[in-house]
Amino acid sequence: MKRFTKYLTLFLTGSLAALTACGPEMNEVDVQNNPAINSTTLSPMTDESGSVRAYVGTEISVGGFNLDRVSHVTVDGLEAEITEKTIKILKFKIPALDLAQQDAPYQVWMDVYDADGESVIFHYPYYVTIPVTDALITAYAPAEGTVGTVVTLTGRNLEQITRVHFGAVTVEASAFTEVTAEALKFAVPAGEYEAGDSQVAITAEWGTATIDVTGETLFTLHTPKFDAASQEEGTQNSIGDEVTFTGQNLDLVSGMKWGEYDLIVVLAEAEAVTVRFPSSIAQTDPVVAEAALTALWGEPAQTTPVASAWRVDTTPVGPAAPVLVKMEAEDGGESNKFYLGKTVTVTGENLASIEGFKVDGVEAALVGEPTDISAQFIVPDGVTFTEAKEVPVVALYNGGNEVDFGTAMVYPFYYYKGIRLGIGSNSSSTYTEYAADNAFFYPDLGRVVSTYDWYDEALDPYAKSGNNTAISGANKLDQGAISADEYYAVKPYIFFKSDSSDKLALSGCANSYSQIKTHCRFIFDEDKGKVVATPLPAAYGTPIVMYRVVTSNPDPILNGTLTSMDYDGTMPSSGAPSLSTAEAGSNWVKGSVLVMSYVTYAKGAAPEAITDFAKIGYIIIRDVTCADLATGKANADRAGYIEFDMYWSKTLNE
């Protein structure tokens, strides 16, 4: 026993010499009384790289000997709270350090004191992070624009911003167009601004602090500035006259008015704008009338005076053929693509007499009543070509007379932009009202459908019944229980759902009887005396829809150069492809393209060839806020949405 004690004493004496780091010199080591710390046992073990971090409040653990004799610990000179102290273990918390917030960790000194309260037995460099929790703006863009221009502030913790000051005009948080932790967007607000170009400071408020957004690089605000304009004494304009006004930033002008009448903007350039007095101006008595000229610009429209009084001879000039200035297609982009079903706005002169339009010889329905300077029509789905091509457009007026309105590039399929859907939940307790209002998308209708409308309008009556005998199993149609007309009468629809493992999937209608019921209606329960989330029926949906991630050449779909709805890839075989961290045939990520096959009645099962497609669609996942993209799992509270664009074909096969 004496020999063992001797060896133990020698071992501890050598160990303490190695374990004590940077402490005061000791001529003798008192194994039984002096505390000693092994620096290699520090946890968490931080360094300047920041790969492992400690923060204010982090509990530090370290091992050694006689640590129950430690009197106190300081970090960067501040007392640390000791949470545990035994012979072998010492634990304490990082105190509230008086250091500025930054990304990189700070080096601080950690000091551990002996029982006398004065002798430092451990002096060690440690790295502590003081994270940036304040709202911080690092940049803004663009640095110039006009009223309505969307300005993006970038930084961190921007959800704390409560208002933005654009010069003397305040934009409240409720008017922000988009807010995330890293980006905040707002539109340049309407206000009384200097004509021409001016410099405007932008600041942002959060809590009790104000952030100087622009600094030395002020925002350059562009507004129209007209040169002085007048008419010679005794002169006036007539109906049909064109007049050019000069100035600065006149390319911003979106319209001009003479009194209450809209003028036709023939040309708007930076230094000149030309307008025409339309035939819609009613004759006055006397025929020469005087009214103010004003210009419209920005969004919402701002008004700038051009001339306080301008004379016009209102004598009618007689009927005239419609004159085209321009045609603009809804969601047509810079190339002004005409997609089926989209509204085309026509600007011109003498348009009130228009009775209709023809696109490649196919009649196009009017939207509303044409005015003298504006008309609208719907791109007809009756076109017979399958590849995008340039076709003639004519206007019909005054009893069927035709006037050439040039050509348009027509894409013979549908395009829907910025569709947002909530997600179904395995538990009604986490189902959101947003999901109820934005549950399903019907591409044939071009419409997002709520759970209430799905149920009340019986959009899928067989599923609503709770016992859909038309579907005999997953994605399997029983043609003996439903006719072709009945099958096609139920329009295909898509939706998203999540399960108990937080798996998020894009669901096919007939994939499972337990998918539609992940969506609910919020209705009043008389027994419970409150509104509760009530699941939709546990039944298969009727349309058979299959999906597959497009991994081979999705670029034409992603970049908008798709010209036809052809498909020669692997057949879609998934009824519920899911969000993942890596893309594969049945796993999608933000930015993925999925092909969607609406199966024919004759096939009634997963497609084996393009002839089994009644219709085809391409879905582009643009954004996912209802899940953690790093894990591929749905948010626990199911809050958020999936945003996607979609191309959808006409009927291919029946």
XYZ file of C-alpha atoms in Angstrom:
654
model
C 0.000 0.000 0.000
C 2.896 2.400 0.822
C 4.490 1.625 -2.549
C 1.198 2.398 -4.324
C 0.849 5.717 -2.442
C 4.398 6.650 -3.376
C 3.800 5.966 -7.057
C 0.443 7.798 -7.014
C 2.114 10.849 -5.461
C 4.822 10.854 -8.135
C 2.211 10.460 -10.886
C 0.027 13.303 -9.635
C 3.022 15.558 -9.151
C 4.046 15.034 -12.799
C 0.482 15.382 -14.018
C -0.067 18.671 -12.219
C 3.062 20.121 -13.753
C 1.656 19.328 -17.189
C -1.923 20.336 -16.441
C -1.370 23.777 -14.924
C -1.387 26.277 -17.826
C 0.198 29.719 -17.513
C -0.400 29.876 -13.722
C 2.005 31.353 -11.139
C 5.264 29.528 -10.545
C 5.099 27.026 -7.723
C 8.230 25.802 -5.979
C 6.315 22.963 -4.440
C 3.196 21.210 -5.583
C 0.693 20.434 -2.899
C -1.163 17.560 -4.502
C -3.815 17.411 -1.846
C -4.716 21.137 -1.787
C -3.762 23.072 -4.929
C -6.326 23.041 -7.761
C -5.057 22.320 -11.271
C -6.839 22.429 -14.639
C -6.338 20.333 -17.751
C -6.844 22.796 -20.629
C -7.449 19.981 -23.112
C -10.738 19.180 -21.364
C -12.298 22.586 -22.002
C -15.752 22.209 -23.513
C -16.745 23.769 -25.779
C -13.200 24.135 -27.100
C -13.294 27.291 -29.210
C -10.703 28.895 -31.450
C -10.390 31.934 -33.687
C -11.825 30.097 -36.722
C -15.314 30.144 -35.235
C -15.941 26.523 -36.215
C -16.926 25.945 -32.582
C -18.450 28.889 -30.760
C -19.310 29.981 -27.244
C -21.637 32.839 -26.373
C -22.713 34.875 -23.392
C -24.498 32.380 -21.146
C -22.716 29.321 -22.577
C -21.802 26.881 -19.812
C -18.093 26.002 -19.874
C -16.911 22.688 -18.465
C -13.294 21.824 -17.609
C -11.607 18.962 -15.769
C -8.687 18.757 -13.355
C -7.888 18.173 -9.672
C -9.009 19.834 -6.447
C -11.397 22.046 -8.388
C -13.685 22.270 -5.384
C -11.126 24.730 -3.953
C -11.614 27.232 -6.818
C -12.867 30.517 -5.335
C -14.056 32.283 -8.485
C -13.658 32.581 -12.257
C -13.420 35.658 -14.474
C -13.812 35.986 -18.232
C -12.362 39.138 -19.745
C -12.169 40.511 -16.206
C -15.852 39.901 -15.424
C -17.092 37.483 -12.776
C -18.512 34.244 -14.147
C -21.295 32.317 -12.429
C -20.003 28.944 -11.191
C -22.727 26.349 -11.769
C -20.891 23.212 -10.584
C -17.711 22.626 -8.586
C -16.381 19.200 -7.605
C -12.929 17.764 -7.084
C -12.637 16.879 -10.787
C -15.149 19.122 -12.600
C -15.635 22.885 -12.779
C -18.536 24.449 -14.674
C -19.320 28.141 -15.121
C -21.172 30.453 -17.492
C -19.768 33.128 -19.811
C -20.841 36.476 -18.280
C -22.376 39.399 -20.194
C -19.262 40.805 -21.873
C -19.058 44.470 -22.806
C -18.104 43.828 -26.437
C -19.601 44.982 -29.714
C -21.604 42.582 -31.876
C -19.622 41.047 -34.731
C -19.361 37.848 -36.751
C -15.801 36.924 -35.759
C -15.143 35.606 -32.244
C -13.271 37.696 -29.687
C -10.203 36.428 -27.811
C -10.733 36.924 -24.081
C -8.763 35.746 -21.061
C -10.205 33.132 -18.793
C -8.831 33.245 -15.232
C -9.473 30.689 -12.502
C -8.541 31.604 -8.919
C -7.310 29.522 -5.987
C -9.064 29.353 -2.652
C -7.342 32.517 -1.474
C -9.276 34.479 -4.123
C -6.109 36.126 -5.454
C -3.821 33.475 -6.899
C -4.542 32.694 -10.558
C -4.095 28.986 -11.149
C -5.335 29.037 -14.781
C -4.836 31.878 -17.288
C -6.047 30.835 -20.718
C -7.021 32.502 -24.024
C -10.602 31.656 -24.983
C -12.797 32.717 -27.906
C -16.290 34.084 -27.365
C -18.758 35.205 -30.038
C -21.001 38.219 -29.531
C -23.484 37.555 -32.369
C -25.114 40.263 -34.376
C -28.720 40.401 -33.176
C -29.361 44.044 -33.999
C -30.919 44.914 -37.329
C -28.027 45.522 -39.710
C -28.244 46.892 -43.251
C -25.194 46.283 -45.406
C -26.403 47.453 -48.822
C -29.346 48.697 -50.843
C -30.234 48.487 -54.530
C -31.010 49.965 -56.921
C -29.503 53.357 -56.133
C -31.838 55.163 -58.515
C -35.416 54.982 -59.707
C -38.791 56.659 -59.556
C -42.030 56.368 -57.603
C -42.955 52.687 -57.535
C -39.397 51.411 -57.968
C -38.858 48.499 -55.580
C -35.793 49.052 -53.403
C -34.166 46.081 -51.676
C -32.314 46.487 -48.380
C -29.965 43.611 -47.567
C -28.412 42.673 -44.258
C -29.561 40.649 -41.286
C -32.332 40.647 -38.706
C -34.318 42.933 -41.003
C -37.643 41.602 -39.747
C -37.063 44.002 -36.839
C -37.361 47.051 -39.120
C -40.579 48.912 -38.263
C -40.491 51.693 -40.854
C -38.379 53.226 -43.591
C -38.014 56.944 -44.227
C -37.589 57.861 -47.887
C -36.644 61.505 -47.601
C -39.572 63.140 -45.818
C -41.988 60.290 -46.631
C -42.461 57.382 -44.217
C -43.104 53.832 -45.387
C -44.639 51.784 -42.567
C -43.915 48.062 -42.187
C -47.424 47.228 -43.404
C -46.471 48.697 -46.790
C -43.277 46.660 -47.226
C -43.599 44.409 -50.266
C -41.442 41.630 -48.813
C -39.606 41.033 -45.549
C -37.174 38.293 -44.555
C -34.312 38.261 -42.080
C -31.849 38.956 -44.908
C -33.827 41.250 -47.220
C -36.493 43.930 -47.023
C -38.260 45.373 -50.046
C -40.341 48.523 -50.338
C -41.605 50.631 -53.204
C -40.502 54.245 -53.514
C -43.558 56.020 -52.072
C -45.633 58.801 -53.576
C -44.771 62.257 -52.328
C -44.009 65.851 -53.175
C -40.684 65.574 -54.961
C -38.491 67.980 -56.862
C -38.981 67.763 -60.639
C -36.091 66.208 -62.554
C -33.336 64.421 -60.648
C -32.877 64.769 -56.904
C -30.880 63.072 -54.159
C -32.833 61.381 -51.374
C -31.593 59.912 -48.100
C -33.048 56.629 -46.843
C -33.108 55.623 -43.185
C -34.657 52.665 -41.382
C -35.978 52.374 -37.835
C -35.882 49.375 -35.549
C -36.544 49.478 -31.837
C -35.270 52.863 -30.697
C -32.417 52.976 -33.222
C -32.167 54.481 -36.695
C -29.977 53.068 -39.469
C -28.524 55.320 -42.158
C -29.187 53.203 -45.239
C -27.776 55.381 -47.995
C -24.822 56.975 -46.220
C -22.836 59.023 -48.705
C -24.450 57.244 -51.679
C -27.869 58.887 -51.746
C -30.732 57.505 -53.808
C -31.172 59.336 -57.117
C -34.877 59.960 -57.674
C -35.969 60.540 -61.260
C -39.190 62.458 -61.927
C -40.446 64.056 -65.148
C -39.590 67.717 -65.636
C -41.323 69.571 -68.469
C -40.016 72.632 -70.223
C -42.407 75.587 -70.261
C -45.134 74.987 -72.864
C -47.665 77.422 -74.345
C -49.692 78.160 -77.483
C -49.459 81.260 -79.567
C -52.300 83.682 -79.043
C -55.308 82.800 -81.206
C -54.168 79.240 -81.989
C -55.440 75.896 -80.775
C -55.105 72.207 -81.506
C -57.711 70.041 -83.197
C -58.856 66.468 -82.670
C -56.193 64.160 -84.101
C -53.350 66.655 -83.702
C -50.046 65.432 -82.347
C -48.051 67.684 -80.026
C -44.528 67.151 -78.708
C -43.418 68.403 -75.300
C -39.798 68.519 -74.187
C -38.077 68.170 -70.853
C -36.162 65.701 -68.685
C -36.984 62.091 -67.747
C -40.055 62.153 -69.971
C -39.641 58.441 -70.703
C -41.203 57.956 -67.270
C -44.489 59.418 -68.491
C -47.168 56.715 -68.616
C -50.050 58.952 -69.683
C -51.239 62.513 -70.211
C -54.586 64.207 -69.732
C -56.300 67.235 -71.182
C -58.771 68.049 -68.452
C -60.594 64.772 -67.785
C -59.691 63.187 -71.134
C -56.846 60.702 -71.614
C -54.525 61.598 -74.462
C -52.789 59.011 -76.622
C -49.079 58.794 -75.841
C -47.553 58.215 -79.253
C -43.928 58.293 -78.127
C -42.202 58.811 -74.783
C -38.447 59.368 -74.756
C -36.094 60.819 -72.176
C -36.210 64.351 -73.601
C -39.538 64.414 -75.458
C -43.050 63.004 -75.274
C -45.542 63.143 -78.147
C -49.290 62.907 -77.576
C -52.355 62.865 -79.815
C -55.749 64.419 -79.025
C -58.243 61.534 -79.448
C -61.658 61.524 -81.055
C -63.176 60.560 -77.695
C -63.085 64.236 -76.662
C -66.707 65.403 -76.705
C -67.665 68.515 -78.633
C -68.130 71.568 -76.452
C -70.031 74.823 -76.881
C -68.208 76.890 -77.907
C -66.173 74.302 -79.781
C -62.836 75.728 -78.678
C -62.348 74.701 -75.057
C -59.539 75.233 -72.604
C -58.272 72.782 -69.959
C -55.103 71.956 -68.058
C -52.534 69.530 -69.434
C -51.103 67.074 -66.900
C -48.716 64.124 -67.092
C -49.005 60.826 -65.217
C -45.992 58.861 -64.037
C -44.893 56.402 -61.361
C -46.860 53.760 -59.484
C -49.229 54.701 -57.982
C -49.714 57.334 -60.664
C -48.369 60.775 -59.808
C -49.513 63.958 -61.517
C -47.225 66.666 -62.871
C -48.589 69.865 -64.478
C -47.521 70.507 -68.063
C -49.597 73.580 -68.917
C -52.260 75.322 -66.847
C -54.425 76.081 -69.908
C -54.402 74.451 -73.342
C -56.897 75.199 -76.106
C -58.465 72.498 -78.274
C -61.030 72.732 -81.063
C -63.402 69.929 -80.099
C -65.136 69.742 -83.481
C -65.481 66.014 -84.345
C -63.333 64.827 -87.242
C -65.648 61.952 -88.227
C -65.295 58.160 -87.892
C -61.865 56.672 -88.306
C -60.351 53.210 -88.343
C -58.759 51.942 -85.132
C -55.080 52.795 -84.893
C -52.667 50.556 -82.996
C -49.985 51.983 -80.747
C -49.011 48.784 -78.930
C -50.208 45.409 -77.631
C -49.036 44.098 -74.258
C -49.729 40.533 -73.098
C -50.242 39.604 -69.459
C -47.165 37.772 -68.083
C -45.604 38.096 -71.523
C -42.292 39.408 -70.249
C -39.859 41.455 -72.266
C -40.550 39.374 -75.381
C -44.305 40.062 -75.097
C -45.250 36.398 -75.391
C -48.916 35.631 -76.023
C -49.812 32.608 -73.849
C -53.236 30.997 -74.154
C -55.888 32.497 -71.900
C -53.882 35.609 -71.060
C -55.314 39.113 -71.341
C -53.808 41.355 -74.015
C -54.115 45.103 -73.531
C -54.271 47.127 -76.737
C -53.446 50.825 -76.709
C -54.252 53.049 -79.653
C -56.784 55.449 -81.116
C -60.399 55.102 -82.222
C -60.623 51.765 -80.418
C -64.164 52.329 -79.127
C -65.546 51.017 -82.423
C -63.761 47.675 -82.081
C -66.131 44.693 -82.060
C -63.561 41.949 -81.644
C -60.154 40.565 -82.566
C -58.814 37.601 -84.503
C -55.547 35.856 -83.724
C -54.355 33.701 -86.626
C -57.941 33.743 -87.865
C -59.385 32.553 -84.530
C -61.838 34.900 -82.831
C -60.635 36.302 -79.511
C -63.091 37.312 -76.812
C -63.160 40.932 -75.700
C -62.623 41.838 -72.056
C -65.011 44.616 -71.116
C -65.974 47.507 -73.379
C -63.263 49.116 -75.514
C -62.624 52.820 -75.051
C -61.228 55.215 -77.584
C -57.674 54.494 -76.500
C -57.790 51.044 -74.917
C -59.191 47.559 -75.559
C -58.532 44.100 -74.184
C -58.936 40.557 -75.489
C -58.116 37.002 -74.415
C -55.562 34.965 -76.364
C -57.814 32.224 -77.805
C -57.108 28.552 -77.137
C -58.609 27.637 -80.504
C -55.303 28.033 -82.324
C -54.339 24.781 -84.001
C -50.535 24.892 -84.107
C -48.397 23.166 -81.453
C -45.146 25.144 -81.743
C -44.847 28.841 -80.860
C -45.009 31.018 -83.946
C -45.656 34.558 -85.132
C -49.233 35.009 -86.339
C -51.350 37.933 -87.599
C -53.674 39.915 -85.336
C -56.587 41.886 -86.788
C -59.204 44.119 -85.186
C -62.864 44.015 -86.248
C -64.787 47.318 -86.222
C -67.833 49.088 -87.602
C -69.790 46.058 -88.725
C -66.968 43.603 -89.273
C -64.411 45.693 -91.110
C -60.889 44.430 -90.488
C -57.774 46.442 -89.751
C -54.296 44.948 -89.561
C -52.815 45.128 -86.061
C -49.523 43.472 -86.957
C -48.314 40.156 -85.594
C -47.800 38.464 -82.245
C -45.704 35.510 -81.088
C -48.278 33.057 -79.754
C -47.314 30.151 -77.507
C -49.956 27.399 -77.801
C -50.066 26.509 -74.109
C -50.901 28.111 -70.762
C -48.507 29.793 -68.362
C -49.170 30.622 -64.732
C -46.751 32.698 -62.702
C -46.179 33.052 -58.961
C -48.705 30.491 -57.699
C -48.552 30.014 -53.945
C -50.009 27.074 -52.029
C -49.974 26.219 -48.343
C -49.361 22.661 -47.191
C -51.588 20.009 -45.729
C -50.692 18.611 -42.319
C -50.886 15.185 -40.718
C -52.375 16.940 -37.672
C -55.263 19.379 -37.763
C -53.660 21.158 -34.790
C -50.861 22.428 -37.046
C -53.004 23.148 -40.098
C -52.925 26.831 -41.055
C -55.624 29.193 -42.244
C -53.316 30.179 -45.110
C -53.313 26.572 -46.299
C -57.108 26.448 -46.096
C -57.367 29.552 -48.278
C -54.659 28.345 -50.685
C -55.058 24.580 -50.765
C -55.341 23.427 -54.389
C -54.336 24.642 -57.828
C -56.494 23.841 -60.857
C -54.474 24.472 -64.055
C -57.546 24.079 -66.280
C -59.174 26.912 -64.336
C -56.004 28.927 -63.743
C -57.202 29.226 -60.181
C -56.044 28.620 -56.612
C -58.931 26.972 -54.754
C -59.612 27.044 -51.020
C -60.760 24.006 -49.091
C -64.120 25.756 -48.663
C -64.652 26.195 -52.420
C -63.372 22.675 -53.110
C -66.026 21.343 -50.756
C -68.909 23.757 -51.418
C -68.564 23.666 -55.210
C -68.033 19.884 -55.209
C -65.098 20.247 -57.580
C -64.350 16.563 -57.003
C -67.747 15.119 -56.044
C -66.451 11.546 -55.857
C -63.775 12.486 -53.321
C -66.212 14.709 -51.429
C -68.522 11.725 -50.952
C -65.858 10.079 -48.798
C -66.084 6.834 -50.777
C -64.591 7.264 -54.245
C -65.409 3.985 -55.980
C -63.966 5.312 -59.253
C -60.465 4.753 -57.859
C -59.787 1.128 -56.965
C -56.301 1.724 -55.543
C -53.375 4.102 -55.659
C -53.475 5.783 -59.086
C -55.740 3.084 -60.488
C -59.000 3.980 -62.250
C -61.975 1.600 -62.278
C -63.519 2.335 -65.685
C -66.519 0.242 -64.719
C -67.432 2.722 -62.001
C -67.089 5.954 -63.995
C -67.532 7.023 -67.615
C -64.984 8.972 -69.661
C -67.175 12.081 -69.610
C -67.508 11.838 -65.827
C -63.751 11.346 -65.413
C -62.798 14.339 -67.551
C -65.475 16.491 -65.899
C -63.385 16.443 -62.706
C -60.546 18.818 -63.501
C -57.035 17.778 -62.410
C -55.645 19.544 -59.370
C -52.449 19.571 -57.373
C -51.612 20.214 -53.740
C -48.880 19.778 -51.135
C -49.043 17.771 -47.925
C -46.816 16.796 -44.989
C -46.761 13.725 -42.775
C -45.818 12.853 -39.197
C -42.112 12.655 -40.085
C -42.297 16.206 -41.540
C -41.914 14.870 -45.072
C -43.231 17.434 -47.564
C -44.637 16.127 -50.842
C -46.330 17.348 -54.009
C -49.377 15.126 -54.154
C -51.282 13.539 -56.964
C -55.030 13.477 -56.469
C -55.438 9.690 -56.630
C -52.174 8.652 -54.980
C -53.610 7.903 -51.522
C -56.907 8.119 -49.674
C -55.083 9.846 -46.792
C -53.713 12.841 -48.702
C -56.708 15.078 -49.393
C -57.673 14.836 -45.737
C -54.432 16.589 -44.750
C -56.292 19.764 -45.758
C -59.034 21.167 -43.547
C -61.877 23.643 -43.328
C -62.132 25.858 -40.275
C -65.768 25.508 -39.230
C -67.725 26.023 -36.026
C -68.171 22.886 -33.938
C -71.372 23.236 -31.910
C -70.381 20.481 -29.484
C -67.045 22.132 -28.733
C -68.413 25.648 -29.001
C -65.541 26.874 -31.138
C -64.071 26.924 -34.629
C -61.965 23.838 -35.320
C -59.912 22.569 -38.243
C -62.095 19.897 -39.825
C -60.302 17.570 -42.295
C -61.639 17.027 -45.801
C -62.892 13.496 -46.524
C -60.489 10.556 -46.305
C -60.855 9.487 -49.924
C -58.939 9.221 -53.167
C -59.143 12.143 -55.562
C -60.453 11.293 -59.010
C -57.972 12.628 -61.605
C -54.854 10.473 -61.911
C -51.773 12.707 -61.872
C -48.164 11.503 -61.910
C -44.896 13.424 -61.553
C -41.178 13.199 -62.205
C -38.309 15.629 -61.655
C -36.869 16.776 -64.993
C -33.110 16.253 -64.722
C -32.319 16.200 -68.445
C -32.161 19.679 -70.035
C -34.663 21.623 -67.906
C -33.137 24.925 -69.096
C -35.791 25.870 -71.718
C -38.422 25.526 -68.999
C -36.403 27.416 -66.406
C -35.384 30.313 -68.648
C -38.710 30.761 -70.413
C -37.614 29.666 -73.890
C -40.042 26.735 -74.010
C -41.859 26.773 -77.357
C -43.896 23.554 -77.245
C -45.213 21.035 -74.735
C -43.300 18.057 -76.081
C -41.833 15.445 -73.739
C -39.418 12.623 -74.518
C -38.020 11.903 -71.052
C -38.580 9.107 -68.566
C -42.245 8.539 -67.854
C -43.589 10.152 -64.661
C -44.101 7.431 -62.071
C -44.350 9.195 -58.711
C -47.665 10.072 -57.162
C -46.076 12.159 -54.407
C -42.526 13.391 -55.100
C -41.038 14.900 -51.960
C -38.801 17.780 -50.954
C -35.245 16.673 -50.313
C -31.735 18.053 -50.000
C -30.669 16.595 -53.350
C -32.515 16.325 -56.641
C -33.540 12.945 -58.075
C -36.405 11.428 -60.049
C -38.883 11.643 -57.177
C -37.035 14.159 -54.983
C -37.201 17.873 -55.668
C -35.509 20.973 -54.296
C -36.004 24.704 -54.648
C -35.396 25.414 -58.341
C -36.447 21.961 -59.569
C -38.613 21.389 -62.633
C -41.207 18.614 -62.454
C -43.172 17.159 -65.328
C -46.819 16.449 -64.525
C -48.878 13.912 -66.450
C -52.668 13.996 -66.280
C -53.491 10.441 -67.333
C -56.109 9.557 -69.941
C -59.287 7.734 -69.038
C -58.297 4.865 -71.337
C -54.990 4.333 -69.535
C -56.306 4.888 -66.010
C -52.914 4.174 -64.429
C -49.294 5.360 -64.465
C -48.383 6.390 -68.037
C -46.126 4.254 -70.202
C -45.999 6.543 -73.253
C -46.804 10.120 -74.250
C -50.061 8.812 -75.742
C -51.184 8.109 -72.157
C -51.043 11.841 -71.361
C -54.378 13.623 -71.523
C -52.453 16.801 -70.689
C -48.928 17.646 -69.624
C -47.565 20.319 -67.335
C -44.226 21.616 -66.145
C -43.922 22.904 -62.575
C -41.007 25.154 -61.589
C -40.416 25.350 -57.825
C -39.501 29.008 -57.274
C -39.587 29.307 -53.485
C -40.198 27.212 -50.375
C -40.894 28.987 -47.070
C -42.778 26.183 -45.337
C -39.745 23.947 -44.879
C -36.072 23.915 -43.937
C -34.209 23.505 -47.228
C -31.103 22.330 -45.376
C -32.925 19.284 -43.992
C -35.744 18.895 -46.493
C -38.268 18.803 -43.655
C -41.517 20.760 -43.336
C -41.747 23.433 -40.661
C -43.116 21.999 -37.435
C -45.890 24.616 -37.383
C -46.572 24.062 -41.125
C -46.442 27.838 -41.682
C -45.333 29.180 -45.057
C -45.937 28.272 -48.673
C -44.524 26.834 -51.877
C -44.344 29.237 -54.809
C -44.180 27.861 -58.332
C -44.676 28.739 -61.976
C -46.442 26.328 -64.290
C -46.777 25.569 -67.993
C -49.902 23.615 -68.952
C -50.887 22.093 -72.269
C -54.112 21.890 -74.176
C -55.685 18.439 -74.486
C -53.241 16.017 -76.111
C -55.098 12.696 -75.951
C -58.407 11.357 -74.677
